[in-house]
Coordinates of C-alpha atoms in Angstrom, one line a residue:
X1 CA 89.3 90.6 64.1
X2 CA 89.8 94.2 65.2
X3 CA 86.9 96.5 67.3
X4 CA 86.0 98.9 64.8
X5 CA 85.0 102.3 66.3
X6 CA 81.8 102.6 63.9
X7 CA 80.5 100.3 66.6
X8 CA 79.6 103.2 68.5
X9 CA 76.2 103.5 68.8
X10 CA 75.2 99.7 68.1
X11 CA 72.6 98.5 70.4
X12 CA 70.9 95.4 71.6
X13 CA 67.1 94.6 71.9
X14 CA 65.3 95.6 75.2
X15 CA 66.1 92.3 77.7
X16 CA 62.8 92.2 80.1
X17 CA 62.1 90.3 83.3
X18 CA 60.2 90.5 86.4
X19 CA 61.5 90.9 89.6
X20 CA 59.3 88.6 92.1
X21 CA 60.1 87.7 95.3
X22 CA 62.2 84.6 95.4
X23 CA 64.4 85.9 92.6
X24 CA 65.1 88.9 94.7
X25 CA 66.0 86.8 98.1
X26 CA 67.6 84.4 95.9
X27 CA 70.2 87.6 94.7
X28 CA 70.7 88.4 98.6
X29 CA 71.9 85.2 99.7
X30 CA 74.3 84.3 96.6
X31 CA 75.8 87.4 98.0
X32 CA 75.3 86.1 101.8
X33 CA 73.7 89.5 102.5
X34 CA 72.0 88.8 105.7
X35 CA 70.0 91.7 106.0
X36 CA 66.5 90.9 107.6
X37 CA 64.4 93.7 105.2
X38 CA 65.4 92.0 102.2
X39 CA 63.5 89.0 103.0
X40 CA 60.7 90.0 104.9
X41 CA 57.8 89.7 102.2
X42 CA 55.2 90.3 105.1
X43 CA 54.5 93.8 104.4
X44 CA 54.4 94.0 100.5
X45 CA 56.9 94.7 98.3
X46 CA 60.4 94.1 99.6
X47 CA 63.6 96.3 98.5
X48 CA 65.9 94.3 96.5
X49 CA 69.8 95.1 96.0
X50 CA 70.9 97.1 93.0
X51 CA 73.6 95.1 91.8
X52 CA 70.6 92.9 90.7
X53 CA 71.0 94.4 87.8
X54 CA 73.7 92.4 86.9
X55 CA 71.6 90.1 85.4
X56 CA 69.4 91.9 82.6
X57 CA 72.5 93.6 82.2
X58 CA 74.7 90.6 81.4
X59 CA 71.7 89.4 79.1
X60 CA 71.9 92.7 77.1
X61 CA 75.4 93.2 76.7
X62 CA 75.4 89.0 75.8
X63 CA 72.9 90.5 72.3
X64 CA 75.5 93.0 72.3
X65 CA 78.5 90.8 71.7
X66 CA 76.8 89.1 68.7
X67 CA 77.3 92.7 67.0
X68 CA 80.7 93.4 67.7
X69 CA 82.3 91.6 65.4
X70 CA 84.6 89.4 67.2
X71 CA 85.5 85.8 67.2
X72 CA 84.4 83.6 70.5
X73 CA 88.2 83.5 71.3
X74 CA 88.2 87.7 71.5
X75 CA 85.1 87.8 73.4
X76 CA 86.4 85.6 75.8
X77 CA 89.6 87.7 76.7
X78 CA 87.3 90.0 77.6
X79 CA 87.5 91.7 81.1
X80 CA 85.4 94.8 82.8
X81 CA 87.8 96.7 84.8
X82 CA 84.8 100.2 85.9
X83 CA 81.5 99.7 87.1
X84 CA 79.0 102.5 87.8
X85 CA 75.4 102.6 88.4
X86 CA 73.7 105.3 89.1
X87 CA 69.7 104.6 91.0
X88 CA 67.0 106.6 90.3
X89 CA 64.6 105.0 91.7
X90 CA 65.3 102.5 94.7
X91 CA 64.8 98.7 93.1
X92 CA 61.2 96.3 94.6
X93 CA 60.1 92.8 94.2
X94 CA 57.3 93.3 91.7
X95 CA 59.1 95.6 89.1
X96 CA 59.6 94.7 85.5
X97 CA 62.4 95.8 84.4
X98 CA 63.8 96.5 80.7
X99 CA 67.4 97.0 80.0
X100 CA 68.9 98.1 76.7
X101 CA 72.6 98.3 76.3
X102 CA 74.3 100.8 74.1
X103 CA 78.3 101.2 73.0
X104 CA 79.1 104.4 74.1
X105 CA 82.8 104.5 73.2
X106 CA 85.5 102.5 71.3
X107 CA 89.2 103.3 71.8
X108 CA 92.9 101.9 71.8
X109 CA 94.2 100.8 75.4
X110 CA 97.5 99.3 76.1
X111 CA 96.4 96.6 76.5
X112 CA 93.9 96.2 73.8
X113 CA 90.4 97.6 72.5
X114 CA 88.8 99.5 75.5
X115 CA 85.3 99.3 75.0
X116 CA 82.5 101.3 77.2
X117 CA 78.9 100.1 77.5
X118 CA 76.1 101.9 79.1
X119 CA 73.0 100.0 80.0
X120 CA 69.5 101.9 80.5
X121 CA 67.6 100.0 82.8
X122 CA 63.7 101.2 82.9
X123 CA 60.4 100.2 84.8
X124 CA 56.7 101.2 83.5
X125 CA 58.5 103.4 80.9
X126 CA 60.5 105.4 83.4
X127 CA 64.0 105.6 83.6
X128 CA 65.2 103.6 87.0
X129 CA 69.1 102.9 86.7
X130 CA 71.7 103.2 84.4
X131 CA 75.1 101.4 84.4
X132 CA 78.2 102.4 82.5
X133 CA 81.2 99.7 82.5
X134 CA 84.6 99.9 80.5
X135 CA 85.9 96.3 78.8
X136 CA 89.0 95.8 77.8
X137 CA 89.1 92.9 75.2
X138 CA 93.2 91.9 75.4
X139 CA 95.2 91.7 72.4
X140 CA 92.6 93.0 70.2
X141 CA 93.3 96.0 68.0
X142 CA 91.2 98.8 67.2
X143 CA 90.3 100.2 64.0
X144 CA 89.3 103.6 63.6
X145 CA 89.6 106.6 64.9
X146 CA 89.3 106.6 68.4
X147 CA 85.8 107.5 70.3
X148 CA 86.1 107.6 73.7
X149 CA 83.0 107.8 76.2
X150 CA 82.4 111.0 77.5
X151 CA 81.6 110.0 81.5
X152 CA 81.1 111.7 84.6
X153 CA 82.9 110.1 87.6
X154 CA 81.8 110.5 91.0
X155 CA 83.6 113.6 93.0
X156 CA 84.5 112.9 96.4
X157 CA 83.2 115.3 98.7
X158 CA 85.8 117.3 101.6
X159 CA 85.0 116.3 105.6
X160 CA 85.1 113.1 105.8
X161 CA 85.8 110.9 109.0
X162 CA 88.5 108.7 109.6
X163 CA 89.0 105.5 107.8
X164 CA 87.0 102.6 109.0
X165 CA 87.5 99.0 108.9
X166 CA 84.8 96.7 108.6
X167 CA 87.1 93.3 108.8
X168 CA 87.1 90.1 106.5
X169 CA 84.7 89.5 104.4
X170 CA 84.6 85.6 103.9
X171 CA 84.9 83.8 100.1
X172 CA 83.8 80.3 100.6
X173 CA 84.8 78.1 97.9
X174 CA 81.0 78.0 97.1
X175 CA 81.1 82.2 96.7
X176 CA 81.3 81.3 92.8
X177 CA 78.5 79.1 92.3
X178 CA 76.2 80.4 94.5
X179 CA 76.0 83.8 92.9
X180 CA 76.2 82.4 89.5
X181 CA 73.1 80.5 89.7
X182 CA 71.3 83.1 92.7
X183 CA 72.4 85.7 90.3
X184 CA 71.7 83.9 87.0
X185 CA 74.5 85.2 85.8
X186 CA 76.7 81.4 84.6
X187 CA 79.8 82.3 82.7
X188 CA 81.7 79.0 83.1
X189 CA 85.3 80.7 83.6
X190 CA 84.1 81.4 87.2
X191 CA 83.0 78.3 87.9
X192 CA 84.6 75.3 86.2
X193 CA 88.2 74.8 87.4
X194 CA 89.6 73.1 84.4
X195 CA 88.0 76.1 81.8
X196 CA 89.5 78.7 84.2
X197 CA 93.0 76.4 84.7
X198 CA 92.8 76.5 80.7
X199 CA 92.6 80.2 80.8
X200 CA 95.7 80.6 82.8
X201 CA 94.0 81.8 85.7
X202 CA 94.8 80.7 89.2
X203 CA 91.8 79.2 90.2
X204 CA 88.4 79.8 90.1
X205 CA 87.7 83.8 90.4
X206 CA 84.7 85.3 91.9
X207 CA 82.6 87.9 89.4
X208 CA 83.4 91.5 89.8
X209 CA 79.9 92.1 90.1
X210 CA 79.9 90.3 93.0
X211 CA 82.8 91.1 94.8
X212 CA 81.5 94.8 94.5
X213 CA 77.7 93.7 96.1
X214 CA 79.8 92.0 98.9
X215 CA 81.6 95.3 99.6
X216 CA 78.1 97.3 99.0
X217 CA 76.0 95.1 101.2
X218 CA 79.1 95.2 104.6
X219 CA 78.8 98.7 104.1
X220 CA 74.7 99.1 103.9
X221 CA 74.3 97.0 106.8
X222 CA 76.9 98.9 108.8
X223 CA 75.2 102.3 107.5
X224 CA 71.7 101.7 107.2
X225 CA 70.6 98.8 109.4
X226 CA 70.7 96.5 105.5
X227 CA 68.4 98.5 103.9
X228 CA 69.6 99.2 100.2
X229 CA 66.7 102.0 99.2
X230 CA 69.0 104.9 99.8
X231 CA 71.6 103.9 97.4
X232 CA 71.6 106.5 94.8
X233 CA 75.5 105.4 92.9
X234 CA 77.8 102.9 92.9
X235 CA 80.9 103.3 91.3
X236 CA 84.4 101.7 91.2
X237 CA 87.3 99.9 89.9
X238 CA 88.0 96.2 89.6
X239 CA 92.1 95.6 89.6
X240 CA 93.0 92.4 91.3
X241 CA 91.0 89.1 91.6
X242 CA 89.5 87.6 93.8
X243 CA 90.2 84.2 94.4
X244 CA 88.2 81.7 96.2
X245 CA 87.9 80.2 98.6
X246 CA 89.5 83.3 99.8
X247 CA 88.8 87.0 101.9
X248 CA 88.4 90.5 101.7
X249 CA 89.8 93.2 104.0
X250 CA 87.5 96.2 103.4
X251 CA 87.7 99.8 104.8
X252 CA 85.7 102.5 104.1
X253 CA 85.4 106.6 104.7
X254 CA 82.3 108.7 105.3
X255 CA 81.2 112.3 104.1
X256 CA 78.4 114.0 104.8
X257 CA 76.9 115.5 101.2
X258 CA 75.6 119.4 102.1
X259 CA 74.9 119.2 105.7
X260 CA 72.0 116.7 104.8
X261 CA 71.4 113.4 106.0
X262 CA 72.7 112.3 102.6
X263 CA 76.4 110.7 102.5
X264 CA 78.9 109.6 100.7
X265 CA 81.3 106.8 101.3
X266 CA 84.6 105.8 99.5
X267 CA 85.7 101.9 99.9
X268 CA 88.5 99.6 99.0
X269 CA 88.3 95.9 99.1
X270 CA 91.9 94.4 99.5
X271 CA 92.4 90.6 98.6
X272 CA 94.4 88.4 101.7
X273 CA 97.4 89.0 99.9
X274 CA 96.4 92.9 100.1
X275 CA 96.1 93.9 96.2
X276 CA 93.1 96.3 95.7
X277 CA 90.4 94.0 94.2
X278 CA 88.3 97.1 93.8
X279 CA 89.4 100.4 93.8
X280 CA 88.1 103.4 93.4
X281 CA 85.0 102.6 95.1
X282 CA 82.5 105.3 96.1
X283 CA 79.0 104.7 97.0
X284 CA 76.4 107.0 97.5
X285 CA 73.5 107.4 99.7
X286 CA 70.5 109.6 99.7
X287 CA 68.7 111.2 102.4
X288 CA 65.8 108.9 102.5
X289 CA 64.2 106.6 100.2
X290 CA 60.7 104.9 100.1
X291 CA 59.4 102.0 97.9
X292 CA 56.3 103.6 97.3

């Protein structure tokens, strides 16, 4: 069936869950961050990393599908190709969060129906994150006039330093299964090798979600001794995949944001065979941050 634009607006029910402790550590090894402060539950509350909001998001946007008027089959050609979250407040073991997910924007794409989704994530009421992505659903047609989403990408600031290189990043032929589970995130295409074979894909693919924590946390721990609290955005593109067992060559540039402390950083992750698995990335840091 085709996306109809009058879509726009749909939304699904609020998706809650708490954040404890072993969830949170759980989230930061399926992503082999090895930061000490994110499992260190001696002194209270411990700071947890913001693509843990993968998972209420995925929950939402799964309500969301059940609206949109597609067959299984559609759904399933399905594939996010942006991602950008933008921290409010810096993420704690103890929160609950609520996430509600809302279609922002319906339009045609070359390739198919390109459809963005913005997800609201709040704590106590307040708001504490919210997450745009664009999906493009292959081979489906649109119907309607087209509503694009009206975003506001990240600007990249002037004066940055040279390009550095962080090395490989490791893809162990577990990478897959130990985020889906860590994560909660299961979507058998990423971890079955006979549903993925089925789907033509090469092997067995590691989520973009994670890919893009794995480039976040190598950058964090080379930046900010591991701790994640200063993350205020993380934005960027996911173009080639990455296989596993596999690696990832990632490089990164600095800029200082109005003489502050505050910075921001563009990235690129590059696959062995040295596609751009995600593009585009920028992530942004703010001058201090406390879990208070």
């Amino acid at each position: 069936m085709p996306l109809s634009t009058s879509i726009v607006g749909t939304r699904s029910a609020p998706v809650d869950c708490l954040l404890d402790n072993r969830w949170a550590m759980n989230f930061a090894a399926g992503i082999d961050d090895r930061s000490d402060v994110l499992y260190d539950t001696r002194n209270g509350p411990i700071p947890v990393h913001p693509i843990f909001l993968a998972h209420p998001e995925w929950e939402s946007q799964k309500q969301l599908m059940e609206l949109l008027g597609l067959s299984i089959e559609e759904r399933g050609r399905g594939v996010q190709v942006t991602h950008d979250s933008q921290l409010y407040r810096p993420l704690k073991s103890g929160m609950t969060l609520s996430t509600e997910a809302i279609v922002v924007g319906v339009e045609r794409h070359r390739a198919g129906a390109w459809s963005t989704v913005q997800y609201d994530t709040k704590a106590d009421g307040e708001l504490v994150a919210r997450t745009t992505v664009a999906v493009i659903y292959r081979g489906v047609e649109v119907v309607g006039e087209d509503r694009p989403a009206h975003l506001v990408a990240a600007s990249v600031q002037a004066g940055g330093n040279g390009m550095q290189t962080i090395g490989t990043l490791d893809l162990p032929s577990t990478a897959c299964h130990l985020y889906s589970e860590c994560a909660r995130i299961w979507n058998p295409i990423h971890t079955d090798l006979d549903i993925a074979t089925a789907a033509g894909l090469p092997g067995l693919i590691l989520h973009g979600t994670a890919t893009l924590a794995r480039a976040v946390s190598a950058i964090t721990n080379r930046l900010t001794d591991g701790d994640p609290t200063r993350i205020s955005r993380i934005s960027g593109r996911f173009q080639a995949m990455a296989i596993v067992p596999g690696s990832l060559q990632l490089t990164f540039q600095v800029y200082p944001v109005n003489g502050l402390d505050a910075q921001q950083v563009t990235f690129t992750a590059l696959t062995a065979s040295g596609e751009k698995a995600i593009g585009g990335g920028v992530l942004e840091l703010r001058s201090n941050a406390s879990l208070a």
